[in-house]
Amino acid sequence: MDNLIEDLDIITDQGDAEACETIQVSKNSDTGKNRKLYIESYGCAMNFSDSEIVSSIMSENGFDTTSIAEEADVIFINTCSIRDKAEQTVRKRLQFFNALKKKQKRPDIMIGVLGCMAERLKSNLLDEEKIVDMVVGPDAYRDLPALVAQVDNGERAVNTFLSREETYADISPVRLNSNGVTAFISIMRGCDNMCSFCVVPFTRGRERSRDPHSIINEAKDLFEKGYREVTLLGQNVDSYKWSAEINNKAQLEKSEISEVVNFANLLEMVAQVDPMLRVRFSTSHPKDITDEVLYTIKKYDNICNYIHLPVQSGNSRVLEMMNRTYDREWYINRVDAIRRILGEDCGISSDMIAGFCSETESDHKDTLSLMEYVQYDFSYMYYYSERPNTLAEKKYEDDVPLETKKRRLSEIITKQQETSLNRNKRDLGLVHQVLIEGASKRSEDRLQGRNSANKVIIFEGKGHKKGEYVDVLVEECTPATLLGSIVEGGTHKC
Ligand code: SAM
Ligand code: SF4
Ligand code: F3S
């Protein structure tokens, strides 16, 4: 177990909207453009979604994409800063690309660092990593063509300006590595919560919401192209707020404007695009998720019965130090509301941090007991990694020894495996509506998809293809997966 934790200081068993250790690589597009772009993306789904915006901007400016770094004229790494390990991975990749340039005898290959690490380190990155030609923060992607031209002219280029308005609403993303069935749609950017452990408010700037009309148009366009599921993305989707007059949350909250689109309204608008389009969203913040949102989920069959509701810790004192602005009781109240309004079958997942500053053995046990109470379907689990310039780094001592953090994380993982298995066993013998996403990872003969609660289901699927909805009887399960077979005309359990 220790080795496992060594390798993965996070666990991402479901590979979806919150999967932080996944890497995404650009795919091949050959439309006869002059130059080739290779993008490698790290971090969360919002970063992957940004890479699709970057590809779109670059393709308008003379670039096709490639999945092979060796073929590229320009290499971008879209980076993550959430934990130290994420940044170390990027630094290793930069060494690799340096070696590649030398091996290929191609000193002209341009290397750009994009995203959160670019924003955090700004022009210092140019001094620290000599190979880097370009540093571009998450709100500066419209400037990429000018920055590329600057590097073409022999200069190094930096733009890490953070905007209060940029949402890239008018840019139609080029879908990278898409299965053609499920897609992410960014509905907001930035984060105004100051969780004391987190770099995101510093790397992504102030929260702003995207024009709902552009979101609906993107969802319609995806549906017309054959997509059958969209995931609406934001660091705190429940605080989505948009008005035609003011696209700035702080000003909007002070204003008297009554015509405001909130997250429940937006969910409803997207659900109405087509009943065959599934709608998911991530991430919900326990302090903001409202009963109005829960009732909207209940009202529409195509809004999935699944909520990612990160708790981080089960102890109220630690939650206060984390500046999460809710306590254990509040969180339990929100879980009870989910169960009351959406029922026991609603999937609930979480993020957990083991070994935050000053966490005692008894605080840690509170996390385990909360997990027992909620019975999460799955969780993304990490041990605390102190990040420079965050509130926690300034105010608190990172005083839990690494060995203790790892041991507590392994106990959290064990508890999660237990509750995942409990939850999956409840599905045995029941028929689930599954949206087919493609062949299963292990065998081309089997198909895989997800049920409404976001659980992966694998089944024999002769005669069926991705993008179809099928009814699957669940016959076996592991903590991570359900296995079953298609039944014709079964009763849906969404
Ligand atoms: N906005 C989401 C929320 O508030 O739930 C979280 C987004 S963050 C990109 C994903 C997860 O990374 C967090 O929920 C937290 O569990 C984890 N995380 C953030 N900072 C961390 C740190 N310094 N050390 C370990 N894990 C961290
Ligand atoms: Fe980070 Fe907290 Fe914002 Fe999530 S809500 S991105 S954990 S500051
Ligand atoms: Fe995402 Fe990592 Fe930035 S999790 S918002 S890419 S710090």
mmCIF file with all atom_site columns, N, CA and C in Angstrom, residues 130-159:
data_model
loop_
_atom_site.group_PDB
_atom_site.id
_atom_site.type_symbol
_atom_site.label_atom_id
_atom_site.label_alt_id
_atom_site.label_comp_id
_atom_site.label_asym_id
_atom_site.label_entity_id
_atom_site.label_seq_id
_atom_site.pdbx_PDB_ins_code
_atom_site.Cartn_x
_atom_site.Cartn_y
_atom_site.Cartn_z
_atom_site.occupancy
_atom_site.B_iso_or_equiv
_atom_site.pdbx_formal_charge
_atom_site.auth_seq_id
_atom_site.auth_comp_id
_atom_site.auth_asym_id
_atom_site.auth_atom_id
_atom_site.pdbx_PDB_model_num
ATOM 1  N N  . LYS A 1 130 ? 15.507 26.964 -18.317 1.00 0.00 ? 130 LYS A N  1
ATOM 2  C CA . LYS A 1 130 ? 16.077 27.685 -19.465 1.00 0.00 ? 130 LYS A CA 1
ATOM 3  C C  . LYS A 1 130 ? 15.454 27.286 -20.798 1.00 0.00 ? 130 LYS A C  1
ATOM 4  N N  . ILE A 1 131 ? 14.926 26.078 -20.846 1.00 0.00 ? 131 ILE A N  1
ATOM 5  C CA . ILE A 1 131 ? 14.368 25.576 -22.107 1.00 0.00 ? 131 ILE A CA 1
ATOM 6  C C  . ILE A 1 131 ? 13.049 26.282 -22.491 1.00 0.00 ? 131 ILE A C  1
ATOM 7  N N  . VAL A 1 132 ? 12.420 26.950 -21.515 1.00 0.00 ? 132 VAL A N  1
ATOM 8  C CA . VAL A 1 132 ? 11.080 27.509 -21.772 1.00 0.00 ? 132 VAL A CA 1
ATOM 9  C C  . VAL A 1 132 ? 11.165 28.820 -22.552 1.00 0.00 ? 132 VAL A C  1
ATOM 10 N N  . ASP A 1 133 ? 10.365 28.893 -23.653 1.00 0.00 ? 133 ASP A N  1
ATOM 11 C CA . ASP A 1 133 ? 10.340 30.103 -24.479 1.00 0.00 ? 133 ASP A CA 1
ATOM 12 C C  . ASP A 1 133 ? 9.176  31.004 -24.122 1.00 0.00 ? 133 ASP A C  1
ATOM 13 N N  . MET A 1 134 ? 8.128  30.397 -23.543 1.00 0.00 ? 134 MET A N  1
ATOM 14 C CA . MET A 1 134 ? 6.885  31.149 -23.409 1.00 0.00 ? 134 MET A CA 1
ATOM 15 C C  . MET A 1 134 ? 6.157  30.741 -22.125 1.00 0.00 ? 134 MET A C  1
ATOM 16 N N  . VAL A 1 135 ? 5.640  31.720 -21.360 1.00 0.00 ? 135 VAL A N  1
ATOM 17 C CA . VAL A 1 135 ? 4.894  31.440 -20.121 1.00 0.00 ? 135 VAL A CA 1
ATOM 18 C C  . VAL A 1 135 ? 3.549  32.144 -20.247 1.00 0.00 ? 135 VAL A C  1
ATOM 19 N N  . VAL A 1 136 ? 2.461  31.367 -20.195 1.00 0.00 ? 136 VAL A N  1
ATOM 20 C CA . VAL A 1 136 ? 1.142  31.959 -20.467 1.00 0.00 ? 136 VAL A CA 1
ATOM 21 C C  . VAL A 1 136 ? 0.134  31.491 -19.413 1.00 0.00 ? 136 VAL A C  1
ATOM 22 N N  . GLY A 1 137 ? -0.444 32.448 -18.700 1.00 0.00 ? 137 GLY A N  1
ATOM 23 C CA . GLY A 1 137 ? -1.434 32.139 -17.663 1.00 0.00 ? 137 GLY A CA 1
ATOM 24 C C  . GLY A 1 137 ? -2.795 31.828 -18.263 1.00 0.00 ? 137 GLY A C  1
ATOM 25 N N  . PRO A 1 138 ? -3.714 31.261 -17.434 1.00 0.00 ? 138 PRO A N  1
ATOM 26 C CA . PRO A 1 138 ? -4.997 30.749 -17.942 1.00 0.00 ? 138 PRO A CA 1
ATOM 27 C C  . PRO A 1 138 ? -5.938 31.792 -18.555 1.00 0.00 ? 138 PRO A C  1
ATOM 28 N N  . ASP A 1 139 ? -5.724 33.076 -18.242 1.00 0.00 ? 139 ASP A N  1
ATOM 29 C CA . ASP A 1 139 ? -6.620 34.085 -18.820 1.00 0.00 ? 139 ASP A CA 1
ATOM 30 C C  . ASP A 1 139 ? -5.999 34.789 -20.029 1.00 0.00 ? 139 ASP A C  1
ATOM 31 N N  . ALA A 1 140 ? -4.833 34.321 -20.480 1.00 0.00 ? 140 ALA A N  1
ATOM 32 C CA . ALA A 1 140 ? -4.115 35.069 -21.531 1.00 0.00 ? 140 ALA A CA 1
ATOM 33 C C  . ALA A 1 140 ? -4.061 34.317 -22.865 1.00 0.00 ? 140 ALA A C  1
ATOM 34 N N  . TYR A 1 141 ? -4.921 33.304 -23.030 1.00 0.00 ? 141 TYR A N  1
ATOM 35 C CA . TYR A 1 141 ? -4.775 32.471 -24.231 1.00 0.00 ? 141 TYR A CA 1
ATOM 36 C C  . TYR A 1 141 ? -5.117 33.195 -25.538 1.00 0.00 ? 141 TYR A C  1
ATOM 37 N N  . ARG A 1 142 ? -5.939 34.247 -25.455 1.00 0.00 ? 142 ARG A N  1
ATOM 38 C CA . ARG A 1 142 ? -6.216 34.987 -26.695 1.00 0.00 ? 142 ARG A CA 1
ATOM 39 C C  . ARG A 1 142 ? -4.950 35.638 -27.244 1.00 0.00 ? 142 ARG A C  1
ATOM 40 N N  . ASP A 1 143 ? -3.975 35.830 -26.362 1.00 0.00 ? 143 ASP A N  1
ATOM 41 C CA . ASP A 1 143 ? -2.742 36.501 -26.762 1.00 0.00 ? 143 ASP A CA 1
ATOM 42 C C  . ASP A 1 143 ? -1.737 35.526 -27.387 1.00 0.00 ? 143 ASP A C  1
ATOM 43 N N  . LEU A 1 144 ? -2.085 34.230 -27.434 1.00 0.00 ? 144 LEU A N  1
ATOM 44 C CA . LEU A 1 144 ? -1.108 33.229 -27.896 1.00 0.00 ? 144 LEU A CA 1
ATOM 45 C C  . LEU A 1 144 ? -0.510 33.525 -29.272 1.00 0.00 ? 144 LEU A C  1
ATOM 46 N N  . PRO A 1 145 ? -1.344 33.899 -30.285 1.00 0.00 ? 145 PRO A N  1
ATOM 47 C CA . PRO A 1 145 ? -0.734 34.149 -31.598 1.00 0.00 ? 145 PRO A CA 1
ATOM 48 C C  . PRO A 1 145 ? 0.351  35.231 -31.526 1.00 0.00 ? 145 PRO A C  1
ATOM 49 N N  . ALA A 1 146 ? 0.105  36.296 -30.752 1.00 0.00 ? 146 ALA A N  1
ATOM 50 C CA . ALA A 1 146 ? 1.102  37.374 -30.633 1.00 0.00 ? 146 ALA A CA 1
ATOM 51 C C  . ALA A 1 146 ? 2.333  36.869 -29.886 1.00 0.00 ? 146 ALA A C  1
ATOM 52 N N  . LEU A 1 147 ? 2.120  36.020 -28.875 1.00 0.00 ? 147 LEU A N  1
ATOM 53 C CA . LEU A 1 147 ? 3.255  35.510 -28.092 1.00 0.00 ? 147 LEU A CA 1
ATOM 54 C C  . LEU A 1 147 ? 4.115  34.569 -28.944 1.00 0.00 ? 147 LEU A C  1
ATOM 55 N N  . VAL A 1 148 ? 3.439  33.744 -29.769 1.00 0.00 ? 148 VAL A N  1
ATOM 56 C CA . VAL A 1 148 ? 4.176  32.848 -30.680 1.00 0.00 ? 148 VAL A CA 1
ATOM 57 C C  . VAL A 1 148 ? 5.013  33.691 -31.643 1.00 0.00 ? 148 VAL A C  1
ATOM 58 N N  . ALA A 1 149 ? 4.423  34.771 -32.163 1.00 0.00 ? 149 ALA A N  1
ATOM 59 C CA . ALA A 1 149 ? 5.148  35.637 -33.110 1.00 0.00 ? 149 ALA A CA 1
ATOM 60 C C  . ALA A 1 149 ? 6.370  36.246 -32.421 1.00 0.00 ? 149 ALA A C  1
ATOM 61 N N  . GLN A 1 150 ? 6.202  36.610 -31.157 1.00 0.00 ? 150 GLN A N  1
ATOM 62 C CA . GLN A 1 150 ? 7.325  37.191 -30.409 1.00 0.00 ? 150 GLN A CA 1
ATOM 63 C C  . GLN A 1 150 ? 8.477  36.192 -30.303 1.00 0.00 ? 150 GLN A C  1
ATOM 64 N N  . VAL A 1 151 ? 8.136  34.930 -30.028 1.00 0.00 ? 151 VAL A N  1
ATOM 65 C CA . VAL A 1 151 ? 9.186  33.904 -29.920 1.00 0.00 ? 151 VAL A CA 1
ATOM 66 C C  . VAL A 1 151 ? 9.798  33.644 -31.302 1.00 0.00 ? 151 VAL A C  1
ATOM 67 N N  . ASP A 1 152 ? 8.938  33.662 -32.341 1.00 0.00 ? 152 ASP A N  1
ATOM 68 C CA . ASP A 1 152 ? 9.462  33.506 -33.708 1.00 0.00 ? 152 ASP A CA 1
ATOM 69 C C  . ASP A 1 152 ? 10.521 34.575 -34.010 1.00 0.00 ? 152 ASP A C  1
ATOM 70 N N  . ASN A 1 153 ? 10.338 35.740 -33.371 1.00 0.00 ? 153 ASN A N  1
ATOM 71 C CA . ASN A 1 153 ? 11.288 36.828 -33.598 1.00 0.00 ? 153 ASN A CA 1
ATOM 72 C C  . ASN A 1 153 ? 12.496 36.774 -32.679 1.00 0.00 ? 153 ASN A C  1
ATOM 73 N N  . GLY A 1 154 ? 12.631 35.652 -31.988 1.00 0.00 ? 154 GLY A N  1
ATOM 74 C CA . GLY A 1 154 ? 13.837 35.452 -31.186 1.00 0.00 ? 154 GLY A CA 1
ATOM 75 C C  . GLY A 1 154 ? 13.738 35.946 -29.751 1.00 0.00 ? 154 GLY A C  1
ATOM 76 N N  . GLU A 1 155 ? 12.549 36.396 -29.323 1.00 0.00 ? 155 GLU A N  1
ATOM 77 C CA . GLU A 1 155 ? 12.422 36.837 -27.923 1.00 0.00 ? 155 GLU A CA 1
ATOM 78 C C  . GLU A 1 155 ? 11.749 35.742 -27.095 1.00 0.00 ? 155 GLU A C  1
ATOM 79 N N  . ARG A 1 156 ? 11.812 35.870 -25.771 1.00 0.00 ? 156 ARG A N  1
ATOM 80 C CA . ARG A 1 156 ? 10.986 35.001 -24.929 1.00 0.00 ? 156 ARG A CA 1
ATOM 81 C C  . ARG A 1 156 ? 9.728  35.787 -24.562 1.00 0.00 ? 156 ARG A C  1
ATOM 82 N N  . ALA A 1 157 ? 8.616  35.093 -24.315 1.00 0.00 ? 157 ALA A N  1
ATOM 83 C CA . ALA A 1 157 ? 7.344  35.801 -24.178 1.00 0.00 ? 157 ALA A CA 1
ATOM 84 C C  . ALA A 1 157 ? 6.600  35.373 -22.921 1.00 0.00 ? 157 ALA A C  1
ATOM 85 N N  . VAL A 1 158 ? 6.016  36.360 -22.223 1.00 0.00 ? 158 VAL A N  1
ATOM 86 C CA . VAL A 1 158 ? 5.268  36.073 -20.988 1.00 0.00 ? 158 VAL A CA 1
ATOM 87 C C  . VAL A 1 158 ? 3.967  36.878 -20.974 1.00 0.00 ? 158 VAL A C  1
ATOM 88 N N  . ASN A 1 159 ? 2.845  36.219 -20.682 1.00 0.00 ? 159 ASN A N  1
ATOM 89 C CA . ASN A 1 159 ? 1.618  36.951 -20.355 1.00 0.00 ? 159 ASN A CA 1
ATOM 90 C C  . ASN A 1 159 ? 0.888  36.174 -19.259 1.00 0.00 ? 159 ASN A C  1
#
